[in-house]
GROMACS .gro file of C-alpha atoms in nm:
model
  335
    1UNK     CA    1  -0.011   0.022   0.047
    2UNK     CA    2   0.142   0.319  -0.096
    3UNK     CA    3   0.167   0.535   0.175
    4UNK     CA    4   0.412   0.865   0.205
    5UNK     CA    5   0.568   1.055  -0.161
    6UNK     CA    6   0.917   1.184  -0.076
    7UNK     CA    7   0.918   1.550  -0.113
    8UNK     CA    8   1.289   1.603   0.003
    9UNK     CA    9   1.510   1.293   0.066
   10UNK     CA   10   1.727   1.458   0.334
   11UNK     CA   11   2.060   1.399   0.317
   12UNK     CA   12   2.074   0.977   0.349
   13UNK     CA   13   1.781   0.838   0.375
   14UNK     CA   14   1.771   0.449   0.306
   15UNK     CA   15   1.554   0.171   0.405
   16UNK     CA   16   1.736  -0.086   0.666
   17UNK     CA   17   1.669  -0.421   0.786
   18UNK     CA   18   1.903  -0.605   1.103
   19UNK     CA   19   2.071  -0.664   0.718
   20UNK     CA   20   2.177  -1.030   0.494
   21UNK     CA   21   2.393  -1.278   0.680
   22UNK     CA   22   2.535  -1.544   0.555
   23UNK     CA   23   2.664  -1.424   0.231
   24UNK     CA   24   2.993  -1.247   0.360
   25UNK     CA   25   3.191  -1.593   0.129
   26UNK     CA   26   3.078  -1.432  -0.162
   27UNK     CA   27   3.182  -1.099  -0.081
   28UNK     CA   28   2.838  -0.954  -0.003
   29UNK     CA   29   2.852  -0.718   0.357
   30UNK     CA   30   2.556  -0.707   0.600
   31UNK     CA   31   2.482  -0.385   0.566
   32UNK     CA   32   2.188  -0.299   0.785
   33UNK     CA   33   2.075  -0.078   1.050
   34UNK     CA   34   2.420   0.102   1.136
   35UNK     CA   35   2.216   0.190   1.564
   36UNK     CA   36   2.039  -0.175   1.601
   37UNK     CA   37   1.921  -0.147   1.944
   38UNK     CA   38   1.691   0.262   1.846
   39UNK     CA   39   1.620   0.036   1.494
   40UNK     CA   40   1.492  -0.203   1.752
   41UNK     CA   41   1.345  -0.019   1.975
   42UNK     CA   42   1.180   0.203   1.642
   43UNK     CA   43   0.992  -0.122   1.532
   44UNK     CA   44   0.858  -0.224   1.936
   45UNK     CA   45   0.676   0.142   1.973
   46UNK     CA   46   0.467   0.010   1.610
   47UNK     CA   47   0.407  -0.329   1.737
   48UNK     CA   48   0.671  -0.448   1.443
   49UNK     CA   49   0.847  -0.750   1.488
   50UNK     CA   50   1.233  -0.616   1.546
   51UNK     CA   51   1.359  -0.720   1.213
   52UNK     CA   52   1.097  -0.507   0.983
   53UNK     CA   53   1.225  -0.279   0.769
   54UNK     CA   54   1.242   0.118   0.835
   55UNK     CA   55   1.397   0.406   0.738
   56UNK     CA   56   1.728   0.512   0.839
   57UNK     CA   57   1.782   0.887   0.850
   58UNK     CA   58   2.133   1.075   0.846
   59UNK     CA   59   2.184   1.435   0.998
   60UNK     CA   60   1.946   1.597   0.763
   61UNK     CA   61   1.599   1.410   0.734
   62UNK     CA   62   1.322   1.424   0.479
   63UNK     CA   63   0.957   1.518   0.369
   64UNK     CA   64   0.728   1.278   0.330
   65UNK     CA   65   0.396   1.367   0.180
   66UNK     CA   66   0.078   1.130   0.372
   67UNK     CA   67  -0.076   0.943   0.132
   68UNK     CA   68  -0.279   0.723   0.357
   69UNK     CA   69  -0.377   0.741   0.745
   70UNK     CA   70  -0.097   0.552   0.949
   71UNK     CA   71   0.170   0.570   1.212
   72UNK     CA   72   0.525   0.591   1.280
   73UNK     CA   73   0.772   0.586   1.571
   74UNK     CA   74   1.097   0.788   1.561
   75UNK     CA   75   1.404   0.678   1.753
   76UNK     CA   76   1.825   0.707   1.760
   77UNK     CA   77   1.935   1.112   1.666
   78UNK     CA   78   1.692   1.372   1.824
   79UNK     CA   79   1.576   1.506   1.518
   80UNK     CA   80   1.245   1.608   1.617
   81UNK     CA   81   0.934   1.530   1.376
   82UNK     CA   82   0.700   1.777   1.303
   83UNK     CA   83   0.320   1.685   1.095
   84UNK     CA   84   0.188   2.002   0.938
   85UNK     CA   85   0.476   2.205   1.108
   86UNK     CA   86   0.388   2.054   1.450
   87UNK     CA   87   0.643   1.914   1.650
   88UNK     CA   88   0.619   1.556   1.800
   89UNK     CA   89   0.840   1.399   2.072
   90UNK     CA   90   1.145   1.139   1.956
   91UNK     CA   91   1.147   0.771   2.077
   92UNK     CA   92   0.767   0.770   2.042
   93UNK     CA   93   0.475   0.656   1.801
   94UNK     CA   94   0.208   0.896   1.681
   95UNK     CA   95  -0.066   0.923   1.416
   96UNK     CA   96   0.007   1.079   1.064
   97UNK     CA   97  -0.297   1.151   0.813
   98UNK     CA   98  -0.341   1.184   0.435
   99UNK     CA   99  -0.276   1.483   0.322
  100UNK     CA  100  -0.053   1.583   0.648
  101UNK     CA  101   0.353   1.678   0.564
  102UNK     CA  102   0.574   1.462   0.819
  103UNK     CA  103   0.954   1.648   0.820
  104UNK     CA  104   1.229   1.700   1.063
  105UNK     CA  105   1.377   2.002   1.226
  106UNK     CA  106   1.752   1.965   1.228
  107UNK     CA  107   1.956   1.738   1.445
  108UNK     CA  108   2.058   1.840   1.824
  109UNK     CA  109   2.234   1.543   1.921
  110UNK     CA  110   2.354   1.181   1.750
  111UNK     CA  111   2.395   1.144   1.381
  112UNK     CA  112   2.079   0.856   1.279
  113UNK     CA  113   1.725   0.859   1.368
  114UNK     CA  114   1.496   0.554   1.284
  115UNK     CA  115   1.120   0.546   1.129
  116UNK     CA  116   0.926   0.280   1.159
  117UNK     CA  117   0.548   0.206   1.057
  118UNK     CA  118   0.293  -0.068   1.160
  119UNK     CA  119   0.407  -0.351   0.950
  120UNK     CA  120   0.735  -0.235   0.811
  121UNK     CA  121   0.857  -0.063   0.442
  122UNK     CA  122   0.852  -0.260   0.091
  123UNK     CA  123   1.227  -0.300  -0.025
  124UNK     CA  124   1.387  -0.509  -0.235
  125UNK     CA  125   1.446  -0.852  -0.135
  126UNK     CA  126   1.807  -0.943  -0.221
  127UNK     CA  127   1.976  -1.275  -0.055
  128UNK     CA  128   1.653  -1.253   0.215
  129UNK     CA  129   1.683  -0.868   0.309
  130UNK     CA  130   1.543  -0.561   0.157
  131UNK     CA  131   1.880  -0.375   0.365
  132UNK     CA  132   2.032  -0.149   0.099
  133UNK     CA  133   2.396  -0.147  -0.030
  134UNK     CA  134   2.431   0.135  -0.203
  135UNK     CA  135   2.786   0.045  -0.351
  136UNK     CA  136   2.609  -0.306  -0.446
  137UNK     CA  137   2.304  -0.133  -0.562
  138UNK     CA  138   2.108  -0.416  -0.371
  139UNK     CA  139   1.799  -0.395  -0.128
  140UNK     CA  140   1.568  -0.113  -0.055
  141UNK     CA  141   1.447   0.157  -0.340
  142UNK     CA  142   1.626   0.012  -0.634
  143UNK     CA  143   1.981  -0.005  -0.453
  144UNK     CA  144   1.996   0.341  -0.375
  145UNK     CA  145   1.868   0.633  -0.101
  146UNK     CA  146   1.587   0.790  -0.162
  147UNK     CA  147   1.528   1.059  -0.418
  148UNK     CA  148   1.255   1.298  -0.483
  149UNK     CA  149   0.923   1.168  -0.589
  150UNK     CA  150   0.972   0.806  -0.462
  151UNK     CA  151   0.688   0.696  -0.322
  152UNK     CA  152   0.692   0.424   0.008
  153UNK     CA  153   0.488   0.107   0.031
  154UNK     CA  154   0.361  -0.002   0.326
  155UNK     CA  155   0.398  -0.432   0.323
  156UNK     CA  156   0.047  -0.439   0.465
  157UNK     CA  157  -0.199  -0.196   0.627
  158UNK     CA  158  -0.252  -0.210   0.986
  159UNK     CA  159  -0.476  -0.038   1.186
  160UNK     CA  160  -0.322   0.129   1.433
  161UNK     CA  161  -0.525   0.330   1.730
  162UNK     CA  162  -0.237   0.317   2.050
  163UNK     CA  163   0.025   0.560   2.054
  164UNK     CA  164   0.350   0.503   2.288
  165UNK     CA  165   0.698   0.668   2.410
  166UNK     CA  166   0.956   0.466   2.564
  167UNK     CA  167   1.019   0.535   2.925
  168UNK     CA  168   1.259   0.808   2.981
  169UNK     CA  169   1.558   0.571   3.173
  170UNK     CA  170   1.572   0.402   2.884
  171UNK     CA  171   1.676   0.669   2.592
  172UNK     CA  172   1.974   0.715   2.501
  173UNK     CA  173   2.203   1.016   2.551
  174UNK     CA  174   2.461   1.108   2.272
  175UNK     CA  175   2.750   1.254   2.319
  176UNK     CA  176   3.007   1.440   2.075
  177UNK     CA  177   3.248   1.188   2.254
  178UNK     CA  178   3.222   0.842   2.318
  179UNK     CA  179   3.375   0.561   2.496
  180UNK     CA  180   3.415   0.251   2.218
  181UNK     CA  181   3.473  -0.080   2.459
  182UNK     CA  182   3.683  -0.319   2.232
  183UNK     CA  183   3.808  -0.662   2.296
  184UNK     CA  184   4.188  -0.728   2.157
  185UNK     CA  185   4.160  -0.768   1.760
  186UNK     CA  186   4.308  -1.115   1.560
  187UNK     CA  187   4.658  -0.941   1.468
  188UNK     CA  188   4.682  -0.776   1.824
  189UNK     CA  189   5.025  -0.937   1.872
  190UNK     CA  190   5.139  -0.758   1.592
  191UNK     CA  191   5.166  -0.467   1.839
  192UNK     CA  192   5.431  -0.358   2.097
  193UNK     CA  193   5.258  -0.380   2.481
  194UNK     CA  194   5.336   0.065   2.437
  195UNK     CA  195   5.173   0.052   2.108
  196UNK     CA  196   4.865  -0.073   2.262
  197UNK     CA  197   4.864   0.141   2.579
  198UNK     CA  198   4.926   0.429   2.329
  199UNK     CA  199   4.618   0.338   2.112
  200UNK     CA  200   4.409   0.268   2.479
  201UNK     CA  201   4.526   0.646   2.606
  202UNK     CA  202   4.495   0.825   2.322
  203UNK     CA  203   4.169   1.021   2.194
  204UNK     CA  204   4.061   0.971   1.783
  205UNK     CA  205   3.870   1.196   1.589
  206UNK     CA  206   3.614   1.112   1.342
  207UNK     CA  207   3.714   1.255   0.940
  208UNK     CA  208   3.510   1.332   0.711
  209UNK     CA  209   3.618   1.056   0.516
  210UNK     CA  210   3.365   0.827   0.672
  211UNK     CA  211   3.035   0.666   0.571
  212UNK     CA  212   2.846   0.317   0.679
  213UNK     CA  213   3.107   0.137   0.510
  214UNK     CA  214   3.369   0.283   0.764
  215UNK     CA  215   3.463   0.578   1.073
  216UNK     CA  216   3.840   0.663   0.963
  217UNK     CA  217   4.006   0.812   1.237
  218UNK     CA  218   4.238   1.093   1.319
  219UNK     CA  219   4.508   1.084   1.637
  220UNK     CA  220   4.800   0.902   1.747
  221UNK     CA  221   4.960   0.663   1.485
  222UNK     CA  222   4.980   0.321   1.559
  223UNK     CA  223   5.288   0.169   1.379
  224UNK     CA  224   5.311  -0.218   1.406
  225UNK     CA  225   5.664  -0.403   1.566
  226UNK     CA  226   5.726  -0.496   1.151
  227UNK     CA  227   5.423  -0.446   0.942
  228UNK     CA  228   5.037  -0.378   0.872
  229UNK     CA  229   4.997  -0.567   0.596
  230UNK     CA  230   4.900  -0.967   0.626
  231UNK     CA  231   4.735  -1.226   0.398
  232UNK     CA  232   4.425  -1.100   0.350
  233UNK     CA  233   4.116  -1.259   0.575
  234UNK     CA  234   3.780  -1.227   0.685
  235UNK     CA  235   3.590  -0.857   0.825
  236UNK     CA  236   3.337  -0.835   1.068
  237UNK     CA  237   3.159  -0.502   1.201
  238UNK     CA  238   3.366  -0.373   1.438
  239UNK     CA  239   3.708  -0.444   1.311
  240UNK     CA  240   3.978  -0.197   1.379
  241UNK     CA  241   4.253  -0.182   1.113
  242UNK     CA  242   4.578  -0.067   1.100
  243UNK     CA  243   4.699   0.084   0.775
  244UNK     CA  244   5.034   0.159   0.700
  245UNK     CA  245   5.001   0.530   0.813
  246UNK     CA  246   4.880   0.421   1.133
  247UNK     CA  247   4.573   0.604   1.130
  248UNK     CA  248   4.299   0.348   1.255
  249UNK     CA  249   3.948   0.270   1.048
  250UNK     CA  250   3.666   0.111   1.229
  251UNK     CA  251   3.499  -0.143   0.991
  252UNK     CA  252   3.066  -0.056   0.990
  253UNK     CA  253   2.819  -0.198   0.839
  254UNK     CA  254   2.839  -0.183   0.482
  255UNK     CA  255   3.185  -0.260   0.532
  256UNK     CA  256   3.405  -0.505   0.249
  257UNK     CA  257   3.402  -0.892   0.376
  258UNK     CA  258   3.788  -0.944   0.353
  259UNK     CA  259   4.056  -0.745   0.375
  260UNK     CA  260   4.466  -0.678   0.433
  261UNK     CA  261   4.554  -0.481   0.730
  262UNK     CA  262   4.582  -0.591   1.063
  263UNK     CA  263   4.319  -0.579   1.330
  264UNK     CA  264   4.423  -0.454   1.600
  265UNK     CA  265   4.093  -0.462   1.822
  266UNK     CA  266   3.730  -0.516   1.738
  267UNK     CA  267   3.463  -0.292   1.927
  268UNK     CA  268   3.201  -0.509   2.094
  269UNK     CA  269   2.834  -0.529   1.926
  270UNK     CA  270   2.645  -0.297   2.141
  271UNK     CA  271   2.896  -0.061   2.119
  272UNK     CA  272   2.841  -0.039   1.743
  273UNK     CA  273   2.521   0.142   1.804
  274UNK     CA  274   2.725   0.402   2.026
  275UNK     CA  275   2.920   0.470   1.681
  276UNK     CA  276   2.625   0.482   1.492
  277UNK     CA  277   2.536   0.821   1.635
  278UNK     CA  278   2.899   1.012   1.616
  279UNK     CA  279   2.996   1.182   1.317
  280UNK     CA  280   3.248   1.343   1.156
  281UNK     CA  281   3.410   1.602   1.436
  282UNK     CA  282   3.351   1.384   1.694
  283UNK     CA  283   3.587   1.197   1.950
  284UNK     CA  284   3.634   0.823   2.070
  285UNK     CA  285   3.856   0.694   2.334
  286UNK     CA  286   3.899   0.313   2.361
  287UNK     CA  287   3.909   0.125   2.651
  288UNK     CA  288   3.992  -0.260   2.658
  289UNK     CA  289   3.723  -0.517   2.816
  290UNK     CA  290   3.754  -0.890   2.824
  291UNK     CA  291   3.502  -1.115   2.579
  292UNK     CA  292   3.324  -1.167   2.893
  293UNK     CA  293   3.212  -0.865   2.989
  294UNK     CA  294   3.119  -0.817   2.639
  295UNK     CA  295   2.886  -1.103   2.679
  296UNK     CA  296   2.775  -0.991   2.974
  297UNK     CA  297   2.626  -0.664   2.838
  298UNK     CA  298   2.516  -0.807   2.590
  299UNK     CA  299   2.300  -0.975   2.798
  300UNK     CA  300   2.253  -0.651   2.999
  301UNK     CA  301   2.131  -0.482   2.651
  302UNK     CA  302   1.881  -0.706   2.594
  303UNK     CA  303   1.736  -0.684   2.927
  304UNK     CA  304   1.689  -0.307   2.838
  305UNK     CA  305   1.488  -0.406   2.542
  306UNK     CA  306   1.281  -0.631   2.772
  307UNK     CA  307   1.195  -0.377   2.959
  308UNK     CA  308   1.182  -0.096   2.758
  309UNK     CA  309   0.815  -0.290   2.583
  310UNK     CA  310   0.713  -0.377   2.906
  311UNK     CA  311   0.719  -0.008   3.050
  312UNK     CA  312   0.629   0.175   2.696
  313UNK     CA  313   0.420   0.457   2.836
  314UNK     CA  314   0.061   0.532   2.676
  315UNK     CA  315   0.103   0.892   2.405
  316UNK     CA  316  -0.247   1.016   2.416
  317UNK     CA  317  -0.389   1.185   2.084
  318UNK     CA  318  -0.720   1.337   2.031
  319UNK     CA  319  -0.866   1.491   1.696
  320UNK     CA  320  -0.972   1.893   1.660
  321UNK     CA  321  -1.138   2.031   1.372
  322UNK     CA  322  -0.997   2.371   1.255
  323UNK     CA  323  -1.133   2.577   0.933
  324UNK     CA  324  -1.278   2.189   0.845
  325UNK     CA  325  -0.926   2.033   0.882
  326UNK     CA  326  -0.900   1.786   1.133
  327UNK     CA  327  -0.538   1.755   1.343
  328UNK     CA  328  -0.458   1.543   1.585
  329UNK     CA  329  -0.324   1.683   1.937
  330UNK     CA  330  -0.094   1.534   2.190
  331UNK     CA  331  -0.253   1.545   2.501
  332UNK     CA  332   0.091   1.534   2.697
  333UNK     CA  333   0.222   1.807   2.523
  334UNK     CA  334  -0.072   2.037   2.604
  335UNK     CA  335   0.010   1.960   2.985
   0.00000   0.00000   0.00000
């Protein structure tokens, strides 16, 4: 069912789910939502399975004409949604009506927001996923970011009349400097103890040459004992490569599946969501944790998602007619 027409696509807006798995041996990246936590919560807010396709919005949101009454949920970066210019809260679900315009204010904190709809967005299914991988021109809308004039369809039309917001206790707070936790990488022994200490005690800045494929970092150079090149082996999201110039590169969701640089560390899975909300100019400090601690942190994050489901706060709307036009008013904002 056609539900939105793109008036302005924003900076980089794409259809994403959790990604396509099992094809790395064929050179196909996982792709998928950069911030899996915000992605999953957006789907929870509209009653979807957690892997339903959403829009991933980067820094500057789109403007969308609503073609059919439905609901949306916005999570992730603080990029306030506007319905006909009237602000709606982030980390909540709310109604939109046919003929209205959904747009977004400039981002305040964070980098990527997620827009979910009941049932999820339609997209090109490739290798079991609709995630957009622009370098391979697969998934999403013709394998590319959104463009003006695109029409977005829903997988199914679901009547959605109950709206919710996330308990403030569980909403992440994004900063321009984050501590990113790591475990040793497969070529950890290529680097001396002193160099590893330098890596862990330095602050790195994300450069402008960064995207969904990887973040290039500027800061103290990390030098291997002998050489940085290795026999090409596998790469996963979170791998921290050290090329010949010593400047770390954190590989992300659209990263190639193999590489020939030594990998000093791997970012733990839950901190990939923190990385997703950083942008060029933001800063990173690394902290080493054990594999056992990484597993425990993942378990705790899953428990937070369960608590979010259990503590969703009703968000109430009612209709007001002005000059023959019907508007949805959020009672909570009026308080």
